[in-house]
Coordinates of C-alpha atoms in Angstrom, one line a residue:
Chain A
X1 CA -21.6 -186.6 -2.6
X2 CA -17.8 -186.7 -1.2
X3 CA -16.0 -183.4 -2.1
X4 CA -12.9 -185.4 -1.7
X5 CA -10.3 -184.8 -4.5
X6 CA -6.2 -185.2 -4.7
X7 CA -5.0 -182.3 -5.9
X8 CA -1.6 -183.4 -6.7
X9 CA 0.8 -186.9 -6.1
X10 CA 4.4 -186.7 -5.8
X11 CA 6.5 -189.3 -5.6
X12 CA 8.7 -188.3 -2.3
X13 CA 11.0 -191.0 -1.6
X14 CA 13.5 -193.3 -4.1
X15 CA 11.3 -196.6 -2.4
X16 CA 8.0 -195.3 -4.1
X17 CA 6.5 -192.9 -1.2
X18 CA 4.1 -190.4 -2.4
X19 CA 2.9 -187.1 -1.5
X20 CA -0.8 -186.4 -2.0
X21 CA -2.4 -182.8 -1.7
X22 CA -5.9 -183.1 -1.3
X23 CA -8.8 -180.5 -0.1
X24 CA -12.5 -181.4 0.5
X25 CA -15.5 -179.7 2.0
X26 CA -15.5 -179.6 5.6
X27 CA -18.7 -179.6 7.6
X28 CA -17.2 -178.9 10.8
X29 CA -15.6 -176.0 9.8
X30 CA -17.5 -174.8 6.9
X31 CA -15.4 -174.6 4.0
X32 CA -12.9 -176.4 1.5
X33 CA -10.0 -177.6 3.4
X34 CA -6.8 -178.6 2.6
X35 CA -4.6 -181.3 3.6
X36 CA -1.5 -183.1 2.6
X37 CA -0.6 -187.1 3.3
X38 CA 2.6 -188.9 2.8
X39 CA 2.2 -192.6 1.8
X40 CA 5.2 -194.5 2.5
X41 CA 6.0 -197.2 -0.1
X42 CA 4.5 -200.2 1.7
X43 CA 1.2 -198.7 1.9
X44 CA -1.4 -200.6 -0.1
X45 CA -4.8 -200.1 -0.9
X46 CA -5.8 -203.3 -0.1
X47 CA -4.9 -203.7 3.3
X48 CA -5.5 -201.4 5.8
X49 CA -2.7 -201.9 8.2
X50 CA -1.0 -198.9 7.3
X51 CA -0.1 -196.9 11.0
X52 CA -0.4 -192.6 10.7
X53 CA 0.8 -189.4 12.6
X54 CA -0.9 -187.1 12.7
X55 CA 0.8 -184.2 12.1
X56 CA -0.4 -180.2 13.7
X57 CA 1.5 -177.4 12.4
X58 CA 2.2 -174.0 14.1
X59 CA 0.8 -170.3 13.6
X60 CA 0.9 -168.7 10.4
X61 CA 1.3 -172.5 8.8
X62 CA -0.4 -174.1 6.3
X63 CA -0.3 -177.9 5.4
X64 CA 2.7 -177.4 2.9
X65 CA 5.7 -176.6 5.6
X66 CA 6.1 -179.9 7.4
X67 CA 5.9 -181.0 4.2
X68 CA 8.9 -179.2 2.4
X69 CA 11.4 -178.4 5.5
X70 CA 11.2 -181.2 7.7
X71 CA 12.7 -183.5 5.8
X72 CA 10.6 -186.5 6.9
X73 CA 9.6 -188.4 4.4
X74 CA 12.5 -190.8 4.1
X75 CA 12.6 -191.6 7.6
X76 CA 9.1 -192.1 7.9
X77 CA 8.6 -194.3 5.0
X78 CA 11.6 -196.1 6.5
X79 CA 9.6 -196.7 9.5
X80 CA 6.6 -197.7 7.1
X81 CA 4.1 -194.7 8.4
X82 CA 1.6 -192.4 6.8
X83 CA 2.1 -188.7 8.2
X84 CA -1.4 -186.7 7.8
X85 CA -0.8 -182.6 7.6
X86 CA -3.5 -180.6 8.0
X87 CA -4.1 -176.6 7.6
X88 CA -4.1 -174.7 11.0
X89 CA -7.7 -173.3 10.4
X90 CA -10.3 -172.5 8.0
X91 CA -9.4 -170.2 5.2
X92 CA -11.1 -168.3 2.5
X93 CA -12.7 -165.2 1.7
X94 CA -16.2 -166.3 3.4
X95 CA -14.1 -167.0 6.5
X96 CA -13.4 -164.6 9.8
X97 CA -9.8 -163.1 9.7
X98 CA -7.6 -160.7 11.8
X99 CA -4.7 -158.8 10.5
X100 CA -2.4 -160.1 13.7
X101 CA -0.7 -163.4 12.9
X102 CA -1.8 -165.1 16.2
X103 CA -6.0 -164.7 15.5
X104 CA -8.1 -166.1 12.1
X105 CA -6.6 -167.6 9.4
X106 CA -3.6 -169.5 10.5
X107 CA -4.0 -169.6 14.1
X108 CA -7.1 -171.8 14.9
X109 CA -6.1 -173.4 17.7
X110 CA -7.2 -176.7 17.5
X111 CA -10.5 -175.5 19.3
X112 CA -14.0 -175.1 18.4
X113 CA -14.9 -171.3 18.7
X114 CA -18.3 -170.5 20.6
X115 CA -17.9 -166.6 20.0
X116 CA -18.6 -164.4 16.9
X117 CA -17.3 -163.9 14.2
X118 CA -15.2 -167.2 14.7
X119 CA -17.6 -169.8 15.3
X120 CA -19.0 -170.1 11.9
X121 CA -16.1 -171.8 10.5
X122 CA -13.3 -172.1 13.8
X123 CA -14.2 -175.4 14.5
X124 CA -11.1 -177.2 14.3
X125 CA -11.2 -179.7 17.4
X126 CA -14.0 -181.3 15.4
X127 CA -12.3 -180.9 12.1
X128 CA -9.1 -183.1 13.6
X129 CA -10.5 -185.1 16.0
X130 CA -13.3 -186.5 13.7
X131 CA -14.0 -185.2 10.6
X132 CA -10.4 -185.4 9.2
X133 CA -9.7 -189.0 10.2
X134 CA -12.8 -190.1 8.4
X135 CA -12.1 -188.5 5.4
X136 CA -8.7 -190.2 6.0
X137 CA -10.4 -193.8 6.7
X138 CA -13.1 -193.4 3.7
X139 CA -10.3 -192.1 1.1
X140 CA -7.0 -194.3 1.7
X141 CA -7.9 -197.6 2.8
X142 CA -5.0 -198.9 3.6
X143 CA -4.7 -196.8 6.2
X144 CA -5.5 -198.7 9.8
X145 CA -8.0 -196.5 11.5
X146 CA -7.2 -197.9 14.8
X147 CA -3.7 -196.9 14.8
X148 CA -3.3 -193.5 14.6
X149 CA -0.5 -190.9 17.1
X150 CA -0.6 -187.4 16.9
X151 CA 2.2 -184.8 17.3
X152 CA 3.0 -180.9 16.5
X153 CA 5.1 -178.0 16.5
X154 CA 4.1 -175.1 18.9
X155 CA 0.5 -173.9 18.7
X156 CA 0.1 -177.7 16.9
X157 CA 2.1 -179.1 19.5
X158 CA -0.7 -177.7 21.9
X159 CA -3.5 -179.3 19.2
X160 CA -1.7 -182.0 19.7
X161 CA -1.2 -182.5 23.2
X162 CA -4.9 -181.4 23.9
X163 CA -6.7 -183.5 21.6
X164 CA -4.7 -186.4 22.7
X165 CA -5.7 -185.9 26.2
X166 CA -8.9 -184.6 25.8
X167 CA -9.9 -187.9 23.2
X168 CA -8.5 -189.7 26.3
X169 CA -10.6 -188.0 29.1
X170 CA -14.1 -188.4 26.8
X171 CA -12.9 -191.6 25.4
X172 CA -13.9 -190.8 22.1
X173 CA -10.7 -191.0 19.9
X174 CA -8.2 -193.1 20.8
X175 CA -4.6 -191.4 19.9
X176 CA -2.1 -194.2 20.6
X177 CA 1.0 -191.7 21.1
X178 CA 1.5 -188.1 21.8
X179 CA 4.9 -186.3 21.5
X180 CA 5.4 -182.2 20.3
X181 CA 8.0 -180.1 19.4
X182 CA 8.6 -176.7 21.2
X183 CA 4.5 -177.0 22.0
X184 CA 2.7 -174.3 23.9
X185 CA 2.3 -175.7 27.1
X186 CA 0.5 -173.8 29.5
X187 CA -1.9 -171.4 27.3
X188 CA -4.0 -170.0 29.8
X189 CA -1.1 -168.5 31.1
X190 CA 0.6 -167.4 27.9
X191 CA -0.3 -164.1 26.0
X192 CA -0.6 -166.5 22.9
X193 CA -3.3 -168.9 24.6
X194 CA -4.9 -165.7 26.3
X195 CA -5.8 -164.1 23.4
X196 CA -6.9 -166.9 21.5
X197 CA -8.8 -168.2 24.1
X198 CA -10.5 -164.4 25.3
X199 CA -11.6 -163.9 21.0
X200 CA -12.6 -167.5 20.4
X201 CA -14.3 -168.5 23.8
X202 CA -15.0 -165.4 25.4
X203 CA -12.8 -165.9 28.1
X204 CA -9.2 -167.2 29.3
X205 CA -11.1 -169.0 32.3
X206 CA -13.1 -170.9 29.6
X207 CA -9.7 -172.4 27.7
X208 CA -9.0 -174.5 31.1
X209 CA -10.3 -176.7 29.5
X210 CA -8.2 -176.5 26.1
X211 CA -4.6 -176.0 28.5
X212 CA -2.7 -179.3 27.9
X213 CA -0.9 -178.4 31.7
X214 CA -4.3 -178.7 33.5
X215 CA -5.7 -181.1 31.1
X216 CA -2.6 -183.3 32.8
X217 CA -4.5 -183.3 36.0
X218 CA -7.6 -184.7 34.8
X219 CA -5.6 -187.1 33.0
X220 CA -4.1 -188.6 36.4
X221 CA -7.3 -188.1 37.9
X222 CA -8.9 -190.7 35.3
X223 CA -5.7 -193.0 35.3
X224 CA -5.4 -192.5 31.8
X225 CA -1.5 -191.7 32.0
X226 CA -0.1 -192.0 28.5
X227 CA 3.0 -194.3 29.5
X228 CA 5.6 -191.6 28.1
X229 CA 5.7 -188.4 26.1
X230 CA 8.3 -187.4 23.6
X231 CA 8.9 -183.5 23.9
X232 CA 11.9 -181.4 22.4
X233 CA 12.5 -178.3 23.1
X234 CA 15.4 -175.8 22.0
X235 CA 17.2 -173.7 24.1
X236 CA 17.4 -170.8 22.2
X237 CA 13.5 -170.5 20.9
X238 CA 13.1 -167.0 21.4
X239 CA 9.2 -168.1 22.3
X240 CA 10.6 -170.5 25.2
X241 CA 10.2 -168.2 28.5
X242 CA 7.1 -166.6 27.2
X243 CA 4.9 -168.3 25.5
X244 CA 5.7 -172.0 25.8
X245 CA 6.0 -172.4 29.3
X246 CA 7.6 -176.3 29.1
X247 CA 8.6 -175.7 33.1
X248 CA 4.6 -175.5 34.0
X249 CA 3.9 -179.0 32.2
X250 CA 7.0 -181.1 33.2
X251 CA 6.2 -179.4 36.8
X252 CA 2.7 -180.7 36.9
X253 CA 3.6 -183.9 35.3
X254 CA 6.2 -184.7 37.6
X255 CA 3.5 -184.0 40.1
X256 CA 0.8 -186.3 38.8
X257 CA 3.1 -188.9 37.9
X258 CA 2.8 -188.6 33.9
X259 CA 6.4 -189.5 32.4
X260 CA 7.4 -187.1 29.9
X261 CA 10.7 -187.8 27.9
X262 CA 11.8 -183.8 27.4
X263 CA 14.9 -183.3 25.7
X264 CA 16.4 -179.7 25.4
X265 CA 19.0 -178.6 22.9
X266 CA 21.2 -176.1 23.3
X267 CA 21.6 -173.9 20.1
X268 CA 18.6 -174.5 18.4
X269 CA 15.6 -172.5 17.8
X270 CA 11.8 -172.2 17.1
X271 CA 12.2 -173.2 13.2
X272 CA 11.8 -175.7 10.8
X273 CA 15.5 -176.6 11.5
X274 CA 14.9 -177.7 14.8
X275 CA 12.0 -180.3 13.9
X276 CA 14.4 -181.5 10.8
X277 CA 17.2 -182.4 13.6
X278 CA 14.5 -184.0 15.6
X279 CA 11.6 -185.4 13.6
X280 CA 13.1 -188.9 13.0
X281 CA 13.5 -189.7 16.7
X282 CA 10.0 -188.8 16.7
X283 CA 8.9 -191.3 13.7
X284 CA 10.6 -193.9 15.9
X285 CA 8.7 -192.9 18.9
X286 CA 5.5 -193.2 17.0
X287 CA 5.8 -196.2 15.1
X288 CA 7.1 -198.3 18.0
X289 CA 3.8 -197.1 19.6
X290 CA 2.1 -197.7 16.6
X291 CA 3.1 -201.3 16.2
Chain B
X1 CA 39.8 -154.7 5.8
X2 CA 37.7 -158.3 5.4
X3 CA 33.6 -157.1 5.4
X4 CA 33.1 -161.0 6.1
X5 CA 30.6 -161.5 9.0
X6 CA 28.7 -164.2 10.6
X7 CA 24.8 -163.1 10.2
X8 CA 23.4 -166.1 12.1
X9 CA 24.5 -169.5 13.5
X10 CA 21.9 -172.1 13.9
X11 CA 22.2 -175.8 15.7
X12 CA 20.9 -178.0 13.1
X13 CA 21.5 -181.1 14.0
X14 CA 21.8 -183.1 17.4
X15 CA 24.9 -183.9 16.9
X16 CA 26.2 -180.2 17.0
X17 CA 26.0 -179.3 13.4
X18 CA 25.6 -175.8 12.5
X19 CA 24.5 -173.3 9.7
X20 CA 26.1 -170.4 9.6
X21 CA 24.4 -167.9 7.5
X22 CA 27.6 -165.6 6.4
X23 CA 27.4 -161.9 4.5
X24 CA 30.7 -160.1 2.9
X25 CA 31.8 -158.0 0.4
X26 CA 32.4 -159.6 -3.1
X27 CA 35.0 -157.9 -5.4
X28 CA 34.1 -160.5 -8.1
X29 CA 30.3 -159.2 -8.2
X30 CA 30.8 -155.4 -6.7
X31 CA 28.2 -156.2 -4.1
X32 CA 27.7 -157.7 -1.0
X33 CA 26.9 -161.7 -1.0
X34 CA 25.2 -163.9 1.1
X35 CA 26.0 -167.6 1.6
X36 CA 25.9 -170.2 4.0
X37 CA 27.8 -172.9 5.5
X38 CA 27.1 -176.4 7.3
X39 CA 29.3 -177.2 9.5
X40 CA 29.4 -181.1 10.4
X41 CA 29.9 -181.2 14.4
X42 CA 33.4 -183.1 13.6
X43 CA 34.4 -179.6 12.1
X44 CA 37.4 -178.5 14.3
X45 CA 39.0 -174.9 13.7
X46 CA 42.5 -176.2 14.4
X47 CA 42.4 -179.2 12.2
X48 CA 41.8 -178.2 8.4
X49 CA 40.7 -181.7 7.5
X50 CA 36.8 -181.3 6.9
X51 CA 36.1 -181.5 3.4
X52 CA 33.1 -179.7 1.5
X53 CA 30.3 -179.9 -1.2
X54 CA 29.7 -177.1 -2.6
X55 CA 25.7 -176.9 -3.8
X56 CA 25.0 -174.1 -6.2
X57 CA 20.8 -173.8 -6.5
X58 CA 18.9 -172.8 -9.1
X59 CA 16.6 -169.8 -11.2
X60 CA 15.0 -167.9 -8.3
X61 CA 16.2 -169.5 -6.1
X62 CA 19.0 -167.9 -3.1
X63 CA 21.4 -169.4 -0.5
X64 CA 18.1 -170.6 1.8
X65 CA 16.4 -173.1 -0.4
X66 CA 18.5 -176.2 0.2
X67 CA 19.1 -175.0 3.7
X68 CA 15.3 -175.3 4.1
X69 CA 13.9 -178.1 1.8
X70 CA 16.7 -180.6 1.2
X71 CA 17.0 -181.9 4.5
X72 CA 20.6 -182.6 3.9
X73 CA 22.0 -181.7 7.1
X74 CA 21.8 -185.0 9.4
X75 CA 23.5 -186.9 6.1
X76 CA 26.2 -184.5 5.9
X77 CA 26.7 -184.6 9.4
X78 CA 27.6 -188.1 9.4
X79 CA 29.7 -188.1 6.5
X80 CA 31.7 -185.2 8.1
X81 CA 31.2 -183.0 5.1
X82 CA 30.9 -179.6 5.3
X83 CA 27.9 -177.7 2.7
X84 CA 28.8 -174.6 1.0
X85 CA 26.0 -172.7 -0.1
X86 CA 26.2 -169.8 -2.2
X87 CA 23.3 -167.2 -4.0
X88 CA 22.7 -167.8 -7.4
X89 CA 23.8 -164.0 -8.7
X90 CA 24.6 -160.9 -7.2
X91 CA 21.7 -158.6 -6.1
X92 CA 20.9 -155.4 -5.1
X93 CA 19.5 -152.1 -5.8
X94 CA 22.3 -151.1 -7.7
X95 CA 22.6 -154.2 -9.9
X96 CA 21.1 -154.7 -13.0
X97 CA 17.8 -157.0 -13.2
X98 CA 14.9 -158.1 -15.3
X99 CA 11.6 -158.8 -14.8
X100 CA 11.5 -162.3 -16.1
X101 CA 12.7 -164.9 -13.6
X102 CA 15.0 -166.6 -15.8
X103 CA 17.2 -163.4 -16.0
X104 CA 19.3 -161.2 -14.1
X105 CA 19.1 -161.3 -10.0
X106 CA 18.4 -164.9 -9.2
X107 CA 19.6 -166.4 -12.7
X108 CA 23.4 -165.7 -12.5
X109 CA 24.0 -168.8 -14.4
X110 CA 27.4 -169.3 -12.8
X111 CA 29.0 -167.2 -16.2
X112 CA 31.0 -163.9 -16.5
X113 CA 29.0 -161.4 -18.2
X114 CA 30.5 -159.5 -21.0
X115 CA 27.5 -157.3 -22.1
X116 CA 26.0 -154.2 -20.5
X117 CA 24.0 -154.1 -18.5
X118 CA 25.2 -157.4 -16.7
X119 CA 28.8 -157.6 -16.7
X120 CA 29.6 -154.6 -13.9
X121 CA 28.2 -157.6 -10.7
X122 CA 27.2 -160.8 -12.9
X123 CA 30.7 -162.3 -12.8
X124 CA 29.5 -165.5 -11.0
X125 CA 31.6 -167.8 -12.8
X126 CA 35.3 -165.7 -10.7
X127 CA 33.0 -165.9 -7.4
X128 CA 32.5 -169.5 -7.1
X129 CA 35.7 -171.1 -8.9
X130 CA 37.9 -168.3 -6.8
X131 CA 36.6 -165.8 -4.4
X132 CA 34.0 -167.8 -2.5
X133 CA 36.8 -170.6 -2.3
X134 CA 39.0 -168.1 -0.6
X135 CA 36.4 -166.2 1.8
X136 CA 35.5 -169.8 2.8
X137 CA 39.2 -170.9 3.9
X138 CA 39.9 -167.9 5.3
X139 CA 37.4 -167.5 7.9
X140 CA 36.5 -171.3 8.2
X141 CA 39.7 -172.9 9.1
X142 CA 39.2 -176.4 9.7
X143 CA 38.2 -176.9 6.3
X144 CA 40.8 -178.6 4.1
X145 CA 41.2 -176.3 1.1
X146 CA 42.2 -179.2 -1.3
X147 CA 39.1 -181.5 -0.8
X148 CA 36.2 -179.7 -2.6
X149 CA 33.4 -181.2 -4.8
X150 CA 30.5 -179.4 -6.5
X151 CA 26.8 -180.4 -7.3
X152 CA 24.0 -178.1 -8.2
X153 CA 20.1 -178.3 -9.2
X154 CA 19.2 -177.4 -12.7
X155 CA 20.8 -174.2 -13.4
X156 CA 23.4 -174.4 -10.2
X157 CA 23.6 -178.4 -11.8
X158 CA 24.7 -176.8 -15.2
X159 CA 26.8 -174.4 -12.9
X160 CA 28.5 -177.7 -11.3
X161 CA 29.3 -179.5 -14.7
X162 CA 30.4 -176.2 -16.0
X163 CA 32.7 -175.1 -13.7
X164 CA 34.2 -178.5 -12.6
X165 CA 34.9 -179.1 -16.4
X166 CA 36.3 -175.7 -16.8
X167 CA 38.2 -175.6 -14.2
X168 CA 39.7 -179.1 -15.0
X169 CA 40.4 -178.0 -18.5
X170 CA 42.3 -174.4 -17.4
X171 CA 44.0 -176.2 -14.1
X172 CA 43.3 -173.8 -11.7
X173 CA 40.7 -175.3 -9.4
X174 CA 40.3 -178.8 -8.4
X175 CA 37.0 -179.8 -7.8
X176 CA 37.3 -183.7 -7.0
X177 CA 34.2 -184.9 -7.9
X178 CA 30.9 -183.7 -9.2
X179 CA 27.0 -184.7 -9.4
X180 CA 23.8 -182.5 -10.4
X181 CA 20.3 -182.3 -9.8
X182 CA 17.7 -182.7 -13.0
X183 CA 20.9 -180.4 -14.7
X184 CA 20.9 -177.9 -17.6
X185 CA 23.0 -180.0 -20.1
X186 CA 23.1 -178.3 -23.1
X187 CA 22.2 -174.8 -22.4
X188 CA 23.1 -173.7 -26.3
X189 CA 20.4 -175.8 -27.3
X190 CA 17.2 -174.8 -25.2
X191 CA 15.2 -171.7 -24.4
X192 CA 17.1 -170.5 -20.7
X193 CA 20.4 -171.0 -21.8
X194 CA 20.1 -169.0 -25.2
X195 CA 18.5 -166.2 -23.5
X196 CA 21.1 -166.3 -20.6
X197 CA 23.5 -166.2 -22.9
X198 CA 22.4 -163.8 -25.5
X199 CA 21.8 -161.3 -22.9
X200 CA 25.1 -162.2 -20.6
X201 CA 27.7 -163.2 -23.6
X202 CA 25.6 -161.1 -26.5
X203 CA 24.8 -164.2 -28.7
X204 CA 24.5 -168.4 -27.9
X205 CA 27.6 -169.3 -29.9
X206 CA 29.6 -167.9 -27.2
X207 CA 27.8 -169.7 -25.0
X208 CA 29.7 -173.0 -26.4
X209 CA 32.1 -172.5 -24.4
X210 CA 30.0 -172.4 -21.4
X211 CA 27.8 -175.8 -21.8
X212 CA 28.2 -179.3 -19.9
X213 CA 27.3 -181.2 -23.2
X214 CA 30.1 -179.2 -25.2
X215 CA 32.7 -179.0 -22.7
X216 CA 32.6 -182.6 -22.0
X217 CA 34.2 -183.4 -26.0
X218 CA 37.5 -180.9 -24.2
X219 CA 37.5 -183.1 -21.0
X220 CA 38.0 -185.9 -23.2
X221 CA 40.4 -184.8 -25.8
X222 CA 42.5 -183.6 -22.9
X223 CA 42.2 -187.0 -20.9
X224 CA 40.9 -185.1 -17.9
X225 CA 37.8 -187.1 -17.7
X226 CA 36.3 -188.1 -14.3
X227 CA 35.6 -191.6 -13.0
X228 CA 32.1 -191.0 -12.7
X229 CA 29.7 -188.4 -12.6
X230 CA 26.3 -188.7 -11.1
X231 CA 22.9 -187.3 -12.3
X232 CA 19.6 -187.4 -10.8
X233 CA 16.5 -186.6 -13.0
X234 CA 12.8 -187.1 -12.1
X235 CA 10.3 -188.0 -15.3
X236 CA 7.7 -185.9 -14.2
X237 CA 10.0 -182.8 -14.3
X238 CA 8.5 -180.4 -16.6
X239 CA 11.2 -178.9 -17.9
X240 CA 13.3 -182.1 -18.7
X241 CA 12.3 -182.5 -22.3
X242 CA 12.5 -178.6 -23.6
X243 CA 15.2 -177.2 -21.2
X244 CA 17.1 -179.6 -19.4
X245 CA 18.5 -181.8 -22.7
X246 CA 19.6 -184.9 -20.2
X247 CA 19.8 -187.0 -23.4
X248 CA 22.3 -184.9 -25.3
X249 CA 24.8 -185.0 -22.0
X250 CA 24.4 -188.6 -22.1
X251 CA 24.9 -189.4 -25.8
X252 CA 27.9 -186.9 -25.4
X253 CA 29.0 -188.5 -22.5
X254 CA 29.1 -192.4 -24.0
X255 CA 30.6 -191.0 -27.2
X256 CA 33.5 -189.6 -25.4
X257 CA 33.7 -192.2 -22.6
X258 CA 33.4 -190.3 -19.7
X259 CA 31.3 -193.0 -17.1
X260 CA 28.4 -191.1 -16.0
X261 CA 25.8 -192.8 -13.6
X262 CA 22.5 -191.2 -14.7
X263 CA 19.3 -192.5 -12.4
X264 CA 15.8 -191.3 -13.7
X265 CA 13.2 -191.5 -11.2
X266 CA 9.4 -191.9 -11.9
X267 CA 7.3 -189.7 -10.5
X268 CA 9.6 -187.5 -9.4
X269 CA 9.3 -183.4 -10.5
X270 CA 11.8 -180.9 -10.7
X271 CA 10.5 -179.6 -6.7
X272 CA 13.0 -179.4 -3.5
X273 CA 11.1 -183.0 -2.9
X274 CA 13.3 -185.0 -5.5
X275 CA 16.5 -183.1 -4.0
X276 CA 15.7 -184.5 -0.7
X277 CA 14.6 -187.7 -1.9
X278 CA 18.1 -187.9 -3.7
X279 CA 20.3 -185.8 -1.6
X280 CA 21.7 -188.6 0.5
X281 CA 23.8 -190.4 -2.0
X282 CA 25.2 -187.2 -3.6
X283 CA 26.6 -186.9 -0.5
X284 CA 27.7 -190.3 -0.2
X285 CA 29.3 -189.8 -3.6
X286 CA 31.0 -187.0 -2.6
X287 CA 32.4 -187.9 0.7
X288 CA 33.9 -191.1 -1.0
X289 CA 35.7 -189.3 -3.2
X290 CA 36.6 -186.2 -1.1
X291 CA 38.3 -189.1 1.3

């Protein structure tokens, strides 16, 4: 009955971690789906104490580019965690698409759609919040299911920011640590998050909801304060002013007493390079969190 | 009169390392080149003391690959060592090129081409012992022109061996130390080299003079052997048995007594993923010797 397969291993790290490419039929969103996980060499199949981040790439990203440029396997097998790297959306021929790069395939927004022709298979809160970490818990045992953190890069560093307070707020999924890099901050109020949100939910007003800024309120509201939140942030990411808006959310979470730890960098951008200089501070963050 | 110029400069590490991504006009290839260069942050314009590693990449491959998959950087920052990193053949409209990927632009194989239509820009071997040497000291002037070492994946590792043995044997460059990546060894005796070449030199006996495996019995006869030479290989690299031809390097290398440390790696393919598995303790390698 499980659709589950590893499409490739490859051993990663000198210690013994391993790369796995895998892909399995998703019911949430309607078609196979891809994903890669890092094993560091201390996992065991026998014992599931093994931590995992969570891991949401940006738009136009698949599961392969954390993968190959962040370089991040031998700090995290240092650290003795399991990174999980999912696709940004639903893909395939059957599935909805746009020619822009910021709509369809690519750009799913960790949301699930309600509007046609994206809610068929745009479904990609329940695809990371649930389905994913099962097919994680059923597949690699020695992963601990209770210990899991979540991060991202832009439109996953929303995903990730959003899920983790949203899982918080319903108190369905518990994410022990949240951090991003360069995340989109404040959608509603981004030409990114506005269009997304107007083609997938009908409306901007609707993704409220889905804005990691004014999720922050409800957050305090509840008391369900993470106690801090890793953020970087370069100083030259043409996307910065724009799109990201990091001013709205350290603003408001200044306001509703949310520590955020937000560290910008002069001289480094939106790419790849930026979360290679910075991912291992995040592995630290996590697993400290994690243990 | 110099056409050198600076295309990009990207923060890369925390520390203040940055890549420069650098464009000029090559009179060894008749072209213009791109490479790029690390800069560790302890790199000081009025103090020519940082050495470099010069990393030449292989078939397909251009100055972007390691930059983007070997997640080098933070490693070489703290060892102070500077990262050369050049294309892998001339390329343009007006340069010759072949369908096949293991010829013509991307597949320089760091020689100089004596046959039409290749020899007018495919004179790789002059670009990397001399010209790129020069345009490097030139504009970057806090590196120290005497400490240079060489490494190199599969056809930039043949590249590396070559043209540190040559260069040894003819005196005219000093590269202190050298290491490769899942090398060519013994390109006379498998499938790229003889076509490379056939096509570049007009037959595989001239090629002799161009191989790891052969030029290693000169090192020897002349006593210009290194201390130690260090090879990375992964076992599940498909193109170890047919093309690389590690074994004939290292039966070469005992006969002769030149000390190589070879480490083969289970598991591990012939992807960016065993470079940055490995990468680390080339360039702990390197820096020991460069110091």
């Amino acid at each position: 009955m499980s659709s589950f397969k590893i499409l490739s291993s490859t051993r990663v790290t000198r210690q013994g971690g391993v790369l796995h490419r895998c892909q399995h039929q998703s019911n949430s969103t309607a078609c196979d789906m891809m994903f890669a996980i890092f094993l560091p060499h201390s996992y065991h199949e026998s014992s599931p104490t093994t931590p995992a981040l969570y891991y949401l790439s940006g738009l136009t990203c698949n599961d392969q580019n954390f993968s190959q440029k962040a370089g991040a396997f031998l700090h995290a097998d240092a650290a003795g965690l399991a990174l999980v790297l999912p696709d940004t959306s639903p893909r395939g021929e059957a599935v909805a698409n746009d020619d822009a790069y910021d709509l369809g395939q690519g750009a799913g927004f960790y949301i699930n759609a309600t509007q046609e022709p994206w809610k068929a298979h745009f479904q990609m809160e329940s695809y990371i919040q649930k389905e994913l970490p099962a097919v994680i818990n059923e597949n690699f045992p020695g992963i601990n299911p209770a210990l899991k953190s979540i991060s991202g890069h832009s439109m996953g560093g929303h995903g990730a920011l959003t899920l983790a307070f949203k899982s918080k707020i319903s108190g369905e999924t518990d994410w022990k640590s949240v951090s991003a890099f360069a995340p989109i901050c404040h959608p509603t109020a981004c030409p990114w998050g506005k269009k997304a949100f107007e083609n997938y939910f009908g409306s901007v007003e609707i993704g409220l909801a889905h804005d990691a800024t004014e999720l922050l309120k409800q957050l305090a509201e509840k008391s369900l304060l993470y106690d801090d939140i890793l953020i970087d942030q370069g100083l030259d990411d043409e996307f910065l002013k724009e799109q990201l808006c990091l001013d709205d959310f350290e603003s408001t979470a200044a306001s509703v007493g949310q520590t955020v730890t937000i560290r910008r960098h002069e001289g480094m951008d939106h790419s790849y390079y930026f979360i290679a200089a910075c991912v291992a501070d995040h592995i630290d963050f996590h697993a400290k969190k994690l243990k």
